[in-house]
mmCIF file of C-alpha atoms in Angstrom:
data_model
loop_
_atom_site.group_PDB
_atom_site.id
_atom_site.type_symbol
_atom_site.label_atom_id
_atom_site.label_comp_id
_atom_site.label_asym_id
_atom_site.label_seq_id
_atom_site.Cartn_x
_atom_site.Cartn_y
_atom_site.Cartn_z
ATOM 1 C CA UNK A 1 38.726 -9.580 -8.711
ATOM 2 C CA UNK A 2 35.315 -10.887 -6.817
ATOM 3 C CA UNK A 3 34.737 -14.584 -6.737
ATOM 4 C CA UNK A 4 31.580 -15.125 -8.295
ATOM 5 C CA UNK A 5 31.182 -17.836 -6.191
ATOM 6 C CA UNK A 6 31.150 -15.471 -3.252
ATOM 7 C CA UNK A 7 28.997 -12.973 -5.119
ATOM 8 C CA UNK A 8 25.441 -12.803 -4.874
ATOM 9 C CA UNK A 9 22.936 -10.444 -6.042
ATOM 10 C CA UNK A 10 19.107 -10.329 -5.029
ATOM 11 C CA UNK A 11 17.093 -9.975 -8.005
ATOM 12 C CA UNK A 12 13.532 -9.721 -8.331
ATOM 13 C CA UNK A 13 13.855 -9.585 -12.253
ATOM 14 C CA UNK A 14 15.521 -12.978 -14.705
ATOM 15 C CA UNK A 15 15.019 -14.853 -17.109
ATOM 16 C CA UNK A 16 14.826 -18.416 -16.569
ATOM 17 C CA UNK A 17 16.395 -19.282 -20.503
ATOM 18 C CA UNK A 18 19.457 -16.146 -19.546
ATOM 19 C CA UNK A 19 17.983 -13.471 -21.665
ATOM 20 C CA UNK A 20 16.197 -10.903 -20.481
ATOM 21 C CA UNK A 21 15.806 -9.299 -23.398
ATOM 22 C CA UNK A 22 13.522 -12.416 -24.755
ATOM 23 C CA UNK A 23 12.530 -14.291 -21.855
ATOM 24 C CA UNK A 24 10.248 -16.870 -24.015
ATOM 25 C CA UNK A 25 9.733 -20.156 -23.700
ATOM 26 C CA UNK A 26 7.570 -21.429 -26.176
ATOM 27 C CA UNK A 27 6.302 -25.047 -24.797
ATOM 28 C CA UNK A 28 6.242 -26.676 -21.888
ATOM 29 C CA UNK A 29 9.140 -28.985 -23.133
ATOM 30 C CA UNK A 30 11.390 -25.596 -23.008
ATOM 31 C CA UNK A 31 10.186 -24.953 -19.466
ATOM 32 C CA UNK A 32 11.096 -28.289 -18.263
ATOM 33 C CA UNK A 33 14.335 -27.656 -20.188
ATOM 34 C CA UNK A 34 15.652 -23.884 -19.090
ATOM 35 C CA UNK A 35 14.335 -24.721 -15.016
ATOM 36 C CA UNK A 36 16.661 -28.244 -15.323
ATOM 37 C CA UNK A 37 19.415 -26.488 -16.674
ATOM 38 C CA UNK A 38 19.421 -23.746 -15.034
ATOM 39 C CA UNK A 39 17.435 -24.442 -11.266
ATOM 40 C CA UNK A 40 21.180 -25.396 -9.752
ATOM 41 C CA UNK A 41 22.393 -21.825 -10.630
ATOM 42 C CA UNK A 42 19.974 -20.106 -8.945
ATOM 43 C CA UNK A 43 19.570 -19.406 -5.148
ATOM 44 C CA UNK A 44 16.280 -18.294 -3.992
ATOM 45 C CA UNK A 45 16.603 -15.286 -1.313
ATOM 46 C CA UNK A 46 13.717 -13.463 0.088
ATOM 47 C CA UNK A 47 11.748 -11.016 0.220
ATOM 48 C CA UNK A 48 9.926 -12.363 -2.840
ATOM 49 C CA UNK A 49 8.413 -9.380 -5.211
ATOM 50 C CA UNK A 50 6.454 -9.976 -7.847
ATOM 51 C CA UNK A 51 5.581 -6.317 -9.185
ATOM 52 C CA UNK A 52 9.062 -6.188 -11.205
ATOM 53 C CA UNK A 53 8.730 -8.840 -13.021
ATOM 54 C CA UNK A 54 5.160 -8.219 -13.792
ATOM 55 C CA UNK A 55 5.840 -4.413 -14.752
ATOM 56 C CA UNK A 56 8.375 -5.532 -16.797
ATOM 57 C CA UNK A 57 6.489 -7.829 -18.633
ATOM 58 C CA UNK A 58 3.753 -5.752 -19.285
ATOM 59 C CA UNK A 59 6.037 -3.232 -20.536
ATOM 60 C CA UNK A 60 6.936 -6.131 -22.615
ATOM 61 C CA UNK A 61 3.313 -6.529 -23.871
ATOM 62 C CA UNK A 62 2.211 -3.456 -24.663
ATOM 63 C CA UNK A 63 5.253 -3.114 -27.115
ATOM 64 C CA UNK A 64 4.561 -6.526 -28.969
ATOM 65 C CA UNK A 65 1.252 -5.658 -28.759
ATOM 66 C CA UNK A 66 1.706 -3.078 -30.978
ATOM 67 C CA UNK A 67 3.182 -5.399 -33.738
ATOM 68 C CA UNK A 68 0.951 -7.939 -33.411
ATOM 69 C CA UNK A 69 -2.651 -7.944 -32.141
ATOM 70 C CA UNK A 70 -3.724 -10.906 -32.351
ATOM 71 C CA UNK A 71 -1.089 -13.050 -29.845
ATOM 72 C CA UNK A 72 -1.474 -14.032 -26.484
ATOM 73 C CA UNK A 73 1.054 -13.898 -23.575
ATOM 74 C CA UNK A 74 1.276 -16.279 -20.793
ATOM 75 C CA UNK A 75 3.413 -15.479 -17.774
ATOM 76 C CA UNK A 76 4.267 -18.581 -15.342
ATOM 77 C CA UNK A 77 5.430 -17.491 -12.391
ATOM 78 C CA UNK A 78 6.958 -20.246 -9.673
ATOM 79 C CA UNK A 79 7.461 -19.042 -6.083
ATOM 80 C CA UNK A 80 8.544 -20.667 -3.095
ATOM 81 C CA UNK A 81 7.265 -17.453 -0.807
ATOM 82 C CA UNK A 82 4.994 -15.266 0.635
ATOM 83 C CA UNK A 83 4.734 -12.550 -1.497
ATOM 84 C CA UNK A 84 5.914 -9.062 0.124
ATOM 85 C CA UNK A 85 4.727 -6.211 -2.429
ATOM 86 C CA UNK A 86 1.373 -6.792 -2.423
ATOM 87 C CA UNK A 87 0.070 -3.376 -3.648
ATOM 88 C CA UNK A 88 2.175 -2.898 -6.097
ATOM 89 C CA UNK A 89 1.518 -6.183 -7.367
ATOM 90 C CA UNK A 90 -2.221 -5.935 -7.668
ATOM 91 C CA UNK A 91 -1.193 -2.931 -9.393
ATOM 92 C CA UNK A 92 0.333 -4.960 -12.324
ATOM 93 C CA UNK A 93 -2.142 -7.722 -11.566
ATOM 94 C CA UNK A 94 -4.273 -4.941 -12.663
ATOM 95 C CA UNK A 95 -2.773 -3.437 -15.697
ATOM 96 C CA UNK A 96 -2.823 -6.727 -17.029
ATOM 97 C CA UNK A 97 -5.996 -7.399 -17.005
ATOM 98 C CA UNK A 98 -5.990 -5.120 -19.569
ATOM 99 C CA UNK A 99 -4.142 -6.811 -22.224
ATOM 100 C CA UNK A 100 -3.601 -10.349 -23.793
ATOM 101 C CA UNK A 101 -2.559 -11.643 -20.352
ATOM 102 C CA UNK A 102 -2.937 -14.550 -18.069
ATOM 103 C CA UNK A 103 -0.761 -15.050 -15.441
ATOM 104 C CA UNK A 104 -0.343 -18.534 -13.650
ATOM 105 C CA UNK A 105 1.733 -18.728 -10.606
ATOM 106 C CA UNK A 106 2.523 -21.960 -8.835
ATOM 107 C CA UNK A 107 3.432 -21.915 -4.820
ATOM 108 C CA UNK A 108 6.420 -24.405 -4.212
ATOM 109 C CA UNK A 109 6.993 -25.567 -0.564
ATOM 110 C CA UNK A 110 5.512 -25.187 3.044
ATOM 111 C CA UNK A 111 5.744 -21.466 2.558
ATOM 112 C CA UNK A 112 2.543 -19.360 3.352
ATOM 113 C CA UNK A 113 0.599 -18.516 -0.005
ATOM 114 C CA UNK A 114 -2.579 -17.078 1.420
ATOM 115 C CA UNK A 115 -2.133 -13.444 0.063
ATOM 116 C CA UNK A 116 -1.301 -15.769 -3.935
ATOM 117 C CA UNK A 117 -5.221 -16.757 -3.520
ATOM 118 C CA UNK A 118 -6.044 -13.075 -3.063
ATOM 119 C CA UNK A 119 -4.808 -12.456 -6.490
ATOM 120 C CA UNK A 120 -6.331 -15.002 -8.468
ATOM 121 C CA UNK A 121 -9.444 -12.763 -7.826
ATOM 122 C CA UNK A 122 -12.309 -15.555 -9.523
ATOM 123 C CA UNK A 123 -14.853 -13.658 -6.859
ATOM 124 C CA UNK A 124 -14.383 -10.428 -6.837
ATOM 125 C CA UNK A 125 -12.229 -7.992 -9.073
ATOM 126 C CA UNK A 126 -8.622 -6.777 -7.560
ATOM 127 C CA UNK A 127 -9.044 -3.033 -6.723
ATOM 128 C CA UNK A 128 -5.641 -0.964 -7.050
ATOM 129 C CA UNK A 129 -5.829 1.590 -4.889
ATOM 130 C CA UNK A 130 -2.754 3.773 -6.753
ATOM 131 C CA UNK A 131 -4.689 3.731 -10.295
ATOM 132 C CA UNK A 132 -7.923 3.566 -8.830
ATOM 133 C CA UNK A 133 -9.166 1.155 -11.362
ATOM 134 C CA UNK A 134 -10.770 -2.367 -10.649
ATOM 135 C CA UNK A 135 -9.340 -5.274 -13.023
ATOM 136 C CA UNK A 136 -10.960 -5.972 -16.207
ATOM 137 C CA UNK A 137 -11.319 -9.562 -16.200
ATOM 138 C CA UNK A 138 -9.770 -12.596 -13.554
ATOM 139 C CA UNK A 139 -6.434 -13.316 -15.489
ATOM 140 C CA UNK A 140 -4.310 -15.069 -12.699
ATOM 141 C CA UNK A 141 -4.764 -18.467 -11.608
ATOM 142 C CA UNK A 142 -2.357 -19.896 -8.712
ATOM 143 C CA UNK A 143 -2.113 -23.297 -7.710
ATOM 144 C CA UNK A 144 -0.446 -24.708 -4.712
ATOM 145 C CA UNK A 145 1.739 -27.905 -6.254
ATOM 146 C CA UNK A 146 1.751 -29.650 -2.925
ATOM 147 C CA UNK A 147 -1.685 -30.227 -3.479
ATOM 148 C CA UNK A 148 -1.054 -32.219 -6.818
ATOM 149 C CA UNK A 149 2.284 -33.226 -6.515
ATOM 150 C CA UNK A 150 1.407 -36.787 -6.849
ATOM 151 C CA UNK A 151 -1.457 -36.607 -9.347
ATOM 152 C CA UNK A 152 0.693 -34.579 -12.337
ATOM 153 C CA UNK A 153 -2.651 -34.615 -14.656
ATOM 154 C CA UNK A 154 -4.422 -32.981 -11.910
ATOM 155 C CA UNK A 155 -1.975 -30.494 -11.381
ATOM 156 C CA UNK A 156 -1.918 -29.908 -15.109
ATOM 157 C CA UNK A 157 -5.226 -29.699 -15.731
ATOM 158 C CA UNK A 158 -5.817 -27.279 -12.599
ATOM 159 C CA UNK A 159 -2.951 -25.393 -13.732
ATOM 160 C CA UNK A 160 -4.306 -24.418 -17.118
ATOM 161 C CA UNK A 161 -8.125 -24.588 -15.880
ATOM 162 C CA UNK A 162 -9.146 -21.019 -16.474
ATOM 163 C CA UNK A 163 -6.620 -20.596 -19.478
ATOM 164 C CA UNK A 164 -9.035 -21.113 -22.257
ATOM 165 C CA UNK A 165 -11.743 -18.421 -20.724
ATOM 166 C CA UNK A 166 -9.451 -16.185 -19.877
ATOM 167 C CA UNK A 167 -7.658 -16.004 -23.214
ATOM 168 C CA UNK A 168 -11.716 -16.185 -25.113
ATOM 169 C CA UNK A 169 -13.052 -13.007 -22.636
ATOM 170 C CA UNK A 170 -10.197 -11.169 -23.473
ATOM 171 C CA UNK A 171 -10.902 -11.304 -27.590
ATOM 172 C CA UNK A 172 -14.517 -11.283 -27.030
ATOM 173 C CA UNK A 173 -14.675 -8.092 -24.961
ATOM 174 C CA UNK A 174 -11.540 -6.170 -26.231
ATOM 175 C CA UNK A 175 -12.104 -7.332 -29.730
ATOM 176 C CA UNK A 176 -9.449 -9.430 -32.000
ATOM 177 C CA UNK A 177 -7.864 -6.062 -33.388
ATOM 178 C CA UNK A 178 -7.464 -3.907 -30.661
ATOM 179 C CA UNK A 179 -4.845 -4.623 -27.787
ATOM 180 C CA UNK A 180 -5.998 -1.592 -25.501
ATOM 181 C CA UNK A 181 -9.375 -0.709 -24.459
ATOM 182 C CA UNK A 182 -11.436 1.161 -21.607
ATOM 183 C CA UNK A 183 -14.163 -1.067 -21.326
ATOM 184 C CA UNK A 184 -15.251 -1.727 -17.884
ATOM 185 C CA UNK A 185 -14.146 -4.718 -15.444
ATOM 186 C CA UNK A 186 -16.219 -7.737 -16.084
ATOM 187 C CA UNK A 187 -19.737 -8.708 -14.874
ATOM 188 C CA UNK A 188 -18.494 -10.811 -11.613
#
């Protein structure tokens, strides 16, 4: 028998509320719950990836979407690292900008985040260079919490700042009843 308090697995892939199956949260009062209950269970190991979790929950969209056109999906995603798959993240990043989508990721710690303000492309589209296809629309936001730590409104309102224009550009230019489309990235 293995000790499960000897035994460790690195996974890139979990749901915060235990199942992966239906990894929703549906306020910020069941975020606060889930990360309290379950933060002490958890140890963080690196390298950090974000391109399973993201291709997962796209995968995840895409099959809701076809149930029900007319929700948006909101991924938080905390980190306390550098992130290391960088292509195939953009990748996602990208492939998400094609559905009902935002994705908000929040740097914990002294770690370095410069390649998290890459993604959270307000400038200039993300380019992946496997589908050779430029995002749609700017659908990530990250936010250092260091920098707000002691001003929670600020943090909250910079956390959820693009939020509302992301979620209106995606109904505007994909249209309310259609969860896939080919139209071109938008006018930057």
């Amino acid at each position: 028998m293995i000790d499960p308090a000897l035994y460790y697995e690195v996974s890139h892939l979990f749901a915060l509320n235990g199942n992966i199956f239906r990894p929703e949260v549906h306020d910020i009062e069941g975020i606060e719950y889930y990360y309290k209950k379950n933060i002490d269970k958890i140890m963080f190991a690196g390298p950090t990836h974000f391109s399973p979790m993201l291709r997962y929950w796209n995968d995840m969209v895409k099959f809701e979407c076809e149930k029900n056109n007319k929700r948006y999906y909101t991924f938080l995603l905390l980190t306390d690292g550098f992130n290391h798959d960088v292509e195939d993240t953009i990748e996602q990043v990208v492939v998400s900008s094609t559905l009902p989508v935002s994705i908000i990721i929040i740097g914990i710690g002294d770690a370095d985040f410069s390649n998290m303000n890459f993604l959270d492309a307000d400038d200039h589209p993300l380019f992946s260079e496997r589908l050779q296809m430029f995002s749609m629309r700017d659908n990530v936001q990250f936010v250092e919490f260091n920098k707000y730590k002691h001003d929670l409104q600020k943090l909250a309102q910079e956390t959820l700042m693009e939020l509302p224009r992301q979620m209106t550009e995606y109904f505007v230019t994909r249209g309310k009843y259609s969860c896939f489309s080919n139209l071109g990235p938008r006018d930057y």
